[in-house]
Amino acid sequence: MARIGFVGLGRMGGPMARNLLKAGHALKVYDNDPAALARFDDNRAEKARSLADAAAGAELIVSMVPAGSNVREAYLGQGGLIASAAKGTVLLDCSTIDVATAKEVAARAREAGLAMLDAPVTGGVPGAVNGTLTIMCGGDAATFAKAKPILAGMGRNILHAGESGMGQAVKICNNLVSGSTMVLLGEAFTLAEKLGLSARTLFEVMSTGTANSWILNHLCPVPGMVAEAPANREFQANFTSTLMLKDLRLAQSAGERSGAPTPMVATAISLFQLHANSGGADLDPSSIIQLLRGPAR
Ligand code: NAD
């Protein structure tokens, strides 16, 4: 059992914190939005009044906040997690953020005598609720070995991807493929409609052929093909086009910094931005098919 400070109780962080409680750990939870803190109603957890309070007495700190700017604010500020944690505390940031910020925050942690992993996740809200996330870690091997049993309370597949920033590198490469695939599936099903081809036939051929993918089997953009797909409930979602746009931009900026060409990402970003501007921002990203189909006549 470990004493854990948990920061960020949103769609993902809330259920991840509950799973750590279920695994028997002692949690002090914090969110800088008082409504999110109030919504966390598991009374096995103590509620912290500030980041410093969440860090006090923790052997390990887990954070799950939206973006790099939130990670900087939580870890680097005065009264932030790095300034408040005791030497030897292990810091695990599970947010999806840019590689450069992940590396910088880990370096600042090291200077303060703290070990840190970037540990972004994939598997969405269902994975967070069921404790079946895949967690991709960047940092040194000794810290990974220490953190792995704790991470196992939130995920099923816990991987060491390499040095600091490499967890984020895996995550953004993965989401580059997911986002681009959603655009391609939207394009294929729209073309099928225009050609008079049945969506069922296309689904059956693709899902047993060379175009098969996890995205097709879980997030098929046409209703009635896959039981759990957001297309069956008007694309109501936990993961949104806005979050997909954020992840695609992370891939684009990593490409710019490293010299890797990302032409598919550039196209996907333009399409998701158009979609977000025309009402799709809060819908599941598989709703990109609506943009490709155009307005219903
Ligand atoms: P969310 O907006 O639902 O929750 C984030 C929480 O962090 C909010 O409650 C917010 O108030 C809190 N927060 C922000 N800054 C803070 C700070 N400085 N101190 C304390 N609390 C702070 O977001 P989410 O959907 O849970 O996503 C979190 C991260 O997980 C993102 O990086 C996202 O890209 C990634 N992710 C999300 C999903 C998904 O399906 N939603 C899937 C995989 C990964």
Tab-separated table of C-alpha atoms and ligand atoms in Angstrom:
chain	number	residue	atom	x	y	z
A	1	MET	CA	0.000	0.000	0.000
A	2	ALA	CA	1.338	3.438	-0.895
A	3	ARG	CA	0.444	6.983	0.142
A	4	ILE	CA	-0.502	8.708	-3.109
A	5	GLY	CA	-1.309	12.317	-3.944
A	6	PHE	CA	-3.654	12.385	-6.947
A	7	VAL	CA	-4.121	15.584	-8.968
A	8	GLY	CA	-6.801	16.106	-11.659
A	9	LEU	CA	-10.156	14.391	-11.084
A	10	GLY	CA	-11.729	14.766	-14.537
A	11	ARG	CA	-13.185	12.198	-16.924
A	12	MET	CA	-10.021	10.072	-16.759
A	13	GLY	CA	-8.459	11.045	-13.418
A	14	GLY	CA	-11.652	10.425	-11.410
A	15	PRO	CA	-11.986	6.729	-12.288
A	16	MET	CA	-8.197	6.194	-12.202
A	17	ALA	CA	-8.112	7.518	-8.622
A	18	ARG	CA	-11.016	5.221	-7.677
A	19	ASN	CA	-9.090	2.215	-8.996
A	20	LEU	CA	-6.062	3.134	-6.881
A	21	LEU	CA	-8.360	3.249	-3.830
A	22	LYS	CA	-9.780	-0.128	-4.842
A	23	ALA	CA	-6.216	-1.483	-5.020
A	24	GLY	CA	-5.821	-0.525	-1.351
A	25	HIS	CA	-3.710	2.641	-1.606
A	26	ALA	CA	-4.234	5.687	0.631
A	27	LEU	CA	-5.148	8.698	-1.520
A	28	LYS	CA	-5.181	12.437	-1.010
A	29	VAL	CA	-6.972	13.882	-4.046
A	30	TYR	CA	-6.933	17.400	-5.467
A	31	ASP	CA	-8.449	19.332	-8.367
A	32	ASN	CA	-8.157	23.094	-8.797
A	33	ASP	CA	-11.792	23.154	-9.941
A	34	PRO	CA	-13.822	22.981	-6.694
A	35	ALA	CA	-16.758	21.391	-8.581
A	36	ALA	CA	-14.547	18.501	-9.797
A	37	LEU	CA	-13.202	18.017	-6.268
A	38	ALA	CA	-16.741	18.022	-4.845
A	39	ARG	CA	-17.899	15.469	-7.472
A	40	PHE	CA	-15.281	12.971	-6.276
A	41	ASP	CA	-17.507	11.260	-3.737
A	42	ASP	CA	-15.401	8.258	-2.660
A	43	ASN	CA	-14.988	8.876	1.048
A	44	ARG	CA	-12.032	6.492	1.330
A	45	ALA	CA	-9.987	9.396	-0.114
A	46	GLU	CA	-8.887	12.468	1.794
A	47	LYS	CA	-9.463	15.754	-0.055
A	48	ALA	CA	-6.487	18.103	-0.304
A	49	ARG	CA	-6.862	21.889	-0.084
A	50	SER	CA	-3.993	22.676	-2.460
A	51	LEU	CA	-1.270	21.097	-4.584
A	52	ALA	CA	1.126	21.431	-1.647
A	53	ASP	CA	-1.376	19.650	0.596
A	54	ALA	CA	-1.775	16.833	-1.967
A	55	ALA	CA	2.027	16.434	-2.061
A	56	ALA	CA	2.476	16.473	1.725
A	57	GLY	CA	3.338	12.986	3.007
A	58	ALA	CA	2.944	11.361	-0.430
A	59	GLU	CA	5.379	8.634	-1.524
A	60	LEU	CA	4.027	8.977	-5.029
A	61	ILE	CA	2.123	11.664	-6.928
A	62	VAL	CA	-0.086	10.955	-9.954
A	63	SER	CA	-1.401	13.766	-12.162
A	64	MET	CA	-4.028	13.655	-14.919
A	65	VAL	CA	-4.605	17.184	-16.233
A	66	PRO	CA	-5.493	18.378	-19.761
A	67	ALA	CA	-2.416	19.977	-21.357
A	68	GLY	CA	1.267	20.905	-21.046
A	69	SER	CA	0.368	24.327	-19.609
A	70	ASN	CA	-1.603	22.628	-16.803
A	71	VAL	CA	1.334	20.290	-16.094
A	72	ARG	CA	3.697	23.269	-15.836
A	73	GLU	CA	1.254	25.076	-13.549
A	74	ALA	CA	0.838	21.990	-11.313
A	75	TYR	CA	4.506	20.976	-11.094
A	76	LEU	CA	6.630	24.096	-11.582
A	77	GLY	CA	4.809	26.933	-9.872
A	78	GLN	CA	5.414	28.288	-6.396
A	79	GLY	CA	3.602	25.953	-4.040
A	80	GLY	CA	3.523	23.421	-6.896
A	81	LEU	CA	4.197	19.698	-6.699
A	82	ILE	CA	7.978	19.801	-7.234
A	83	ALA	CA	8.460	22.515	-4.617
A	84	SER	CA	6.210	20.691	-2.153
A	85	ALA	CA	7.128	17.004	-2.509
A	86	ALA	CA	9.618	15.413	-0.123
A	87	LYS	CA	12.920	14.172	-1.626
A	88	GLY	CA	12.547	10.641	-3.017
A	89	THR	CA	8.884	11.087	-3.986
A	90	VAL	CA	8.044	9.516	-7.358
A	91	LEU	CA	6.074	11.753	-9.748
A	92	LEU	CA	3.895	10.190	-12.458
A	93	ASP	CA	2.289	12.460	-15.014
A	94	CYS	CA	-0.388	10.548	-16.946
A	95	SER	CA	-1.603	13.555	-18.992
A	96	THR	CA	-1.056	13.644	-22.764
A	97	ILE	CA	1.311	16.571	-23.369
A	98	ASP	CA	4.207	17.614	-25.618
A	99	VAL	CA	7.503	15.734	-25.422
A	100	ALA	CA	9.505	18.926	-24.729
A	101	THR	CA	7.439	19.878	-21.648
A	102	ALA	CA	7.566	16.291	-20.347
A	103	LYS	CA	11.380	16.319	-20.609
A	104	GLU	CA	11.705	19.769	-19.041
A	105	VAL	CA	9.460	19.016	-16.058
A	106	ALA	CA	11.272	15.694	-15.443
A	107	ALA	CA	14.626	17.533	-15.514
A	108	ARG	CA	13.345	20.092	-12.979
A	109	ALA	CA	12.118	17.216	-10.792
A	110	ARG	CA	15.539	15.549	-10.970
A	111	GLU	CA	17.229	18.802	-9.896
A	112	ALA	CA	14.953	18.792	-6.836
A	113	GLY	CA	15.871	15.183	-5.945
A	114	LEU	CA	12.639	13.690	-7.294
A	115	ALA	CA	12.156	10.909	-9.832
A	116	MET	CA	9.567	11.399	-12.570
A	117	LEU	CA	7.956	9.388	-15.331
A	118	ASP	CA	5.771	10.665	-18.153
A	119	ALA	CA	3.076	7.981	-18.184
A	120	PRO	CA	0.333	8.852	-20.695
A	121	VAL	CA	-2.440	6.361	-21.209
A	122	THR	CA	-4.577	4.944	-23.954
A	123	GLY	CA	-7.906	3.125	-23.621
A	124	GLY	CA	-10.216	6.077	-22.982
A	125	VAL	CA	-12.762	6.476	-20.192
A	126	PRO	CA	-13.862	2.798	-20.378
A	127	GLY	CA	-10.225	1.769	-19.860
A	128	ALA	CA	-9.927	4.216	-16.937
A	129	VAL	CA	-13.140	2.889	-15.333
A	130	ASN	CA	-12.268	-0.787	-15.838
A	131	GLY	CA	-8.578	-0.436	-14.945
A	132	THR	CA	-7.539	-1.741	-18.343
A	133	LEU	CA	-5.542	1.230	-19.647
A	134	THR	CA	-2.312	0.851	-21.550
A	135	ILE	CA	0.264	3.068	-19.819
A	136	MET	CA	3.410	4.123	-21.701
A	137	CYS	CA	6.251	5.323	-19.508
A	138	GLY	CA	9.277	7.508	-20.141
A	139	GLY	CA	12.028	7.828	-17.528
A	140	ASP	CA	14.760	5.744	-15.910
A	141	ALA	CA	14.378	1.991	-15.465
A	142	ALA	CA	14.655	2.078	-11.649
A	143	THR	CA	11.780	4.572	-11.351
A	144	PHE	CA	9.733	2.512	-13.785
A	145	ALA	CA	10.311	-0.627	-11.653
A	146	LYS	CA	9.149	1.278	-8.530
A	147	ALA	CA	6.068	2.733	-10.225
A	148	LYS	CA	4.935	-0.346	-12.155
A	149	PRO	CA	3.027	-2.051	-9.293
A	150	ILE	CA	1.137	1.203	-8.612
A	151	LEU	CA	0.374	1.766	-12.294
A	152	ALA	CA	-0.927	-1.818	-12.415
A	153	GLY	CA	-3.832	-0.603	-10.249
A	154	MET	CA	-4.987	1.580	-13.169
A	155	GLY	CA	-3.910	-0.336	-16.247
A	156	ARG	CA	-3.299	-3.748	-17.707
A	157	ASN	CA	-0.483	-3.089	-20.116
A	158	ILE	CA	2.366	-1.116	-18.515
A	159	LEU	CA	5.277	-0.421	-20.845
A	160	HIS	CA	8.682	1.211	-20.449
A	161	ALA	CA	9.191	3.171	-23.676
A	162	GLY	CA	12.629	4.659	-22.865
A	163	GLU	CA	13.984	7.863	-21.340
A	164	SER	CA	11.925	10.915	-20.287
A	165	GLY	CA	9.510	12.043	-22.988
A	166	MET	CA	9.337	8.626	-24.700
A	167	GLY	CA	5.977	7.789	-23.090
A	168	GLN	CA	4.584	10.928	-24.741
A	169	ALA	CA	6.376	10.038	-27.986
A	170	VAL	CA	4.556	6.672	-28.156
A	171	LYS	CA	1.237	8.259	-27.258
A	172	ILE	CA	1.379	10.953	-29.954
A	173	CYS	CA	2.530	8.487	-32.643
A	174	ASN	CA	-0.388	6.234	-31.643
A	175	ASN	CA	-2.922	9.068	-31.765
A	176	LEU	CA	-1.532	10.331	-35.073
A	177	VAL	CA	-2.624	6.978	-36.512
A	178	SER	CA	-5.983	6.973	-34.652
A	179	GLY	CA	-6.921	10.491	-35.795
A	180	SER	CA	-5.861	9.956	-39.394
A	181	THR	CA	-7.689	6.597	-39.472
A	182	MET	CA	-10.907	8.279	-38.325
A	183	VAL	CA	-10.647	10.673	-41.266
A	184	LEU	CA	-9.997	7.791	-43.669
A	185	LEU	CA	-12.965	5.794	-42.367
A	186	GLY	CA	-15.202	8.864	-42.672
A	187	GLU	CA	-13.991	9.260	-46.249
A	188	ALA	CA	-14.545	5.578	-47.131
A	189	PHE	CA	-18.069	5.362	-45.661
A	190	THR	CA	-19.054	8.670	-47.293
A	191	LEU	CA	-17.789	7.460	-50.665
A	192	ALA	CA	-19.688	4.178	-50.160
A	193	GLU	CA	-22.905	6.141	-49.508
A	194	LYS	CA	-22.416	8.227	-52.663
A	195	LEU	CA	-21.775	5.088	-54.712
A	196	GLY	CA	-24.850	3.336	-53.329
A	197	LEU	CA	-22.755	0.669	-51.567
A	198	SER	CA	-24.189	-0.724	-48.335
A	199	ALA	CA	-22.272	0.345	-45.203
A	200	ARG	CA	-22.768	-3.207	-43.808
A	201	THR	CA	-20.997	-4.742	-46.811
A	202	LEU	CA	-18.136	-2.273	-46.569
A	203	PHE	CA	-17.819	-2.890	-42.813
A	204	GLU	CA	-17.778	-6.667	-43.261
A	205	VAL	CA	-15.138	-6.566	-45.965
A	206	MET	CA	-12.898	-4.030	-44.203
A	207	SER	CA	-13.158	-5.701	-40.804
A	208	THR	CA	-11.959	-9.005	-42.219
A	209	GLY	CA	-9.516	-7.588	-44.750
A	210	THR	CA	-6.514	-5.326	-45.193
A	211	ALA	CA	-8.327	-2.179	-43.956
A	212	ASN	CA	-9.144	-3.675	-40.550
A	213	SER	CA	-8.265	-1.600	-37.452
A	214	TRP	CA	-9.112	-1.079	-33.768
A	215	ILE	CA	-10.785	2.203	-34.756
A	216	LEU	CA	-13.065	0.434	-37.242
A	217	ASN	CA	-13.985	-2.261	-34.709
A	218	HIS	CA	-14.726	0.122	-31.820
A	219	LEU	CA	-15.526	3.507	-33.348
A	220	CYS	CA	-17.058	2.721	-36.735
A	221	PRO	CA	-18.597	6.073	-37.833
A	222	VAL	CA	-21.799	4.510	-39.208
A	223	PRO	CA	-24.469	3.464	-36.659
A	224	GLY	CA	-25.525	-0.158	-36.293
A	225	MET	CA	-22.156	-1.769	-37.119
A	226	VAL	CA	-20.428	-1.929	-33.722
A	227	ALA	CA	-22.389	-2.107	-30.457
A	228	GLU	CA	-20.326	0.370	-28.426
A	229	ALA	CA	-19.577	2.905	-31.190
A	230	PRO	CA	-20.388	6.589	-30.427
A	231	ALA	CA	-22.090	6.721	-33.885
A	232	ASN	CA	-24.988	4.793	-32.255
A	233	ARG	CA	-25.597	7.641	-29.779
A	234	GLU	CA	-25.154	10.682	-31.988
A	235	PHE	CA	-21.426	10.781	-31.251
A	236	GLN	CA	-21.870	11.713	-27.570
A	237	ALA	CA	-18.419	11.183	-26.126
A	238	ASN	CA	-15.811	11.199	-23.411
A	239	PHE	CA	-12.942	11.672	-25.840
A	240	THR	CA	-13.714	14.624	-28.082
A	241	SER	CA	-12.682	16.183	-31.402
A	242	THR	CA	-11.057	18.953	-29.332
A	243	LEU	CA	-8.835	16.419	-27.516
A	244	MET	CA	-8.009	14.704	-30.820
A	245	LEU	CA	-7.055	18.065	-32.303
A	246	LYS	CA	-4.782	18.689	-29.310
A	247	ASP	CA	-3.034	15.315	-29.768
A	248	LEU	CA	-2.627	15.805	-33.533
A	249	ARG	CA	-1.066	19.228	-32.884
A	250	LEU	CA	1.362	17.584	-30.433
A	251	ALA	CA	2.403	15.203	-33.234
A	252	GLN	CA	2.752	18.079	-35.692
A	253	SER	CA	4.929	20.159	-33.380
A	254	ALA	CA	7.076	17.096	-32.510
A	255	GLY	CA	7.488	16.559	-36.271
A	256	GLU	CA	8.557	20.178	-36.754
A	257	ARG	CA	11.077	19.987	-33.915
A	258	SER	CA	12.557	16.668	-35.013
A	259	GLY	CA	12.432	17.102	-38.802
A	260	ALA	CA	9.942	14.238	-39.366
A	261	PRO	CA	7.401	14.991	-42.106
A	262	THR	CA	3.763	14.726	-40.939
A	263	PRO	CA	1.637	15.451	-44.037
A	264	MET	CA	-1.300	13.233	-42.973
A	265	VAL	CA	-1.399	14.960	-39.592
A	266	ALA	CA	-1.544	18.370	-41.303
A	267	THR	CA	-4.593	17.265	-43.307
A	268	ALA	CA	-6.276	15.691	-40.273
A	269	ILE	CA	-5.690	18.890	-38.236
A	270	SER	CA	-7.335	21.070	-40.914
A	271	LEU	CA	-10.348	18.761	-41.081
A	272	PHE	CA	-10.777	18.426	-37.298
A	273	GLN	CA	-10.422	22.222	-36.912
A	274	LEU	CA	-13.139	22.796	-39.521
A	275	HIS	CA	-15.289	20.191	-37.779
A	276	ALA	CA	-14.723	21.747	-34.335
A	277	ASN	CA	-15.621	25.184	-35.734
A	278	SER	CA	-18.825	23.843	-37.208
A	279	GLY	CA	-20.254	22.244	-34.064
A	280	GLY	CA	-18.249	19.017	-33.682
A	281	ALA	CA	-15.860	20.152	-30.925
A	282	ASP	CA	-17.480	18.160	-28.111
A	283	LEU	CA	-18.432	15.110	-30.163
A	284	ASP	CA	-16.442	11.891	-30.455
A	285	PRO	CA	-13.787	12.396	-33.166
A	286	SER	CA	-15.318	9.618	-35.284
A	287	SER	CA	-18.019	12.271	-35.973
A	288	ILE	CA	-15.565	13.726	-38.522
A	289	ILE	CA	-17.718	11.790	-41.018
A	290	GLN	CA	-20.369	14.511	-40.568
A	291	LEU	CA	-17.989	17.102	-42.010
A	292	LEU	CA	-17.097	14.848	-44.943
A	293	ARG	CA	-20.746	14.073	-45.701
A	294	GLY	CA	-21.690	17.745	-45.617
A	295	PRO	CA	-25.009	19.138	-44.405
A	296	ALA	CA	-28.009	16.814	-44.723
A	297	ARG	CA	-30.404	17.816	-47.486
B	1	NAD	P1	-10.733	16.617	-17.983
B	1	NAD	O1	-10.758	18.014	-18.493
B	1	NAD	O2	-11.999	15.837	-17.872
B	1	NAD	O3	-10.047	16.587	-16.528
B	1	NAD	C1	-8.874	17.276	-16.195
B	1	NAD	C2	-8.978	17.768	-14.755
B	1	NAD	O4	-7.728	18.368	-14.385
B	1	NAD	C3	-10.066	18.840	-14.575
B	1	NAD	O5	-10.954	18.441	-13.541
B	1	NAD	C4	-9.270	20.101	-14.200
B	1	NAD	O6	-9.951	20.962	-13.310
B	1	NAD	C5	-8.009	19.495	-13.564
B	1	NAD	N1	-6.861	20.405	-13.565
B	1	NAD	C6	-6.365	21.134	-14.590
B	1	NAD	N2	-5.280	21.828	-14.192
B	1	NAD	C7	-5.082	21.515	-12.881
B	1	NAD	C8	-4.115	21.932	-11.925
B	1	NAD	N3	-3.120	22.777	-12.235
B	1	NAD	N4	-4.221	21.445	-10.664
B	1	NAD	C9	-5.224	20.578	-10.346
B	1	NAD	N5	-6.162	20.151	-11.212
B	1	NAD	C10	-6.086	20.613	-12.478
B	1	NAD	O7	-9.680	15.852	-18.916
B	1	NAD	P2	-9.592	14.272	-19.199
B	1	NAD	O8	-10.501	13.895	-20.305
B	1	NAD	O9	-9.650	13.553	-17.891
B	1	NAD	O10	-8.132	14.180	-19.826
B	1	NAD	C11	-6.959	14.323	-19.039
B	1	NAD	C12	-5.760	13.959	-19.894
B	1	NAD	O11	-5.900	12.613	-20.348
B	1	NAD	C13	-5.598	14.821	-21.160
B	1	NAD	O12	-4.244	15.096	-21.355
B	1	NAD	C14	-6.165	13.927	-22.262
B	1	NAD	O13	-5.593	14.211	-23.527
B	1	NAD	C15	-5.764	12.556	-21.763
B	1	NAD	N6	-6.608	11.451	-22.240
B	1	NAD	C16	-7.968	11.590	-22.259
B	1	NAD	C17	-8.763	10.534	-22.705
B	1	NAD	C18	-10.268	10.641	-22.733
B	1	NAD	O14	-10.908	9.734	-23.310
B	1	NAD	N7	-10.868	11.650	-22.150
B	1	NAD	C19	-8.144	9.340	-23.140
B	1	NAD	C20	-6.761	9.209	-23.058
B	1	NAD	C21	-5.991	10.284	-22.603
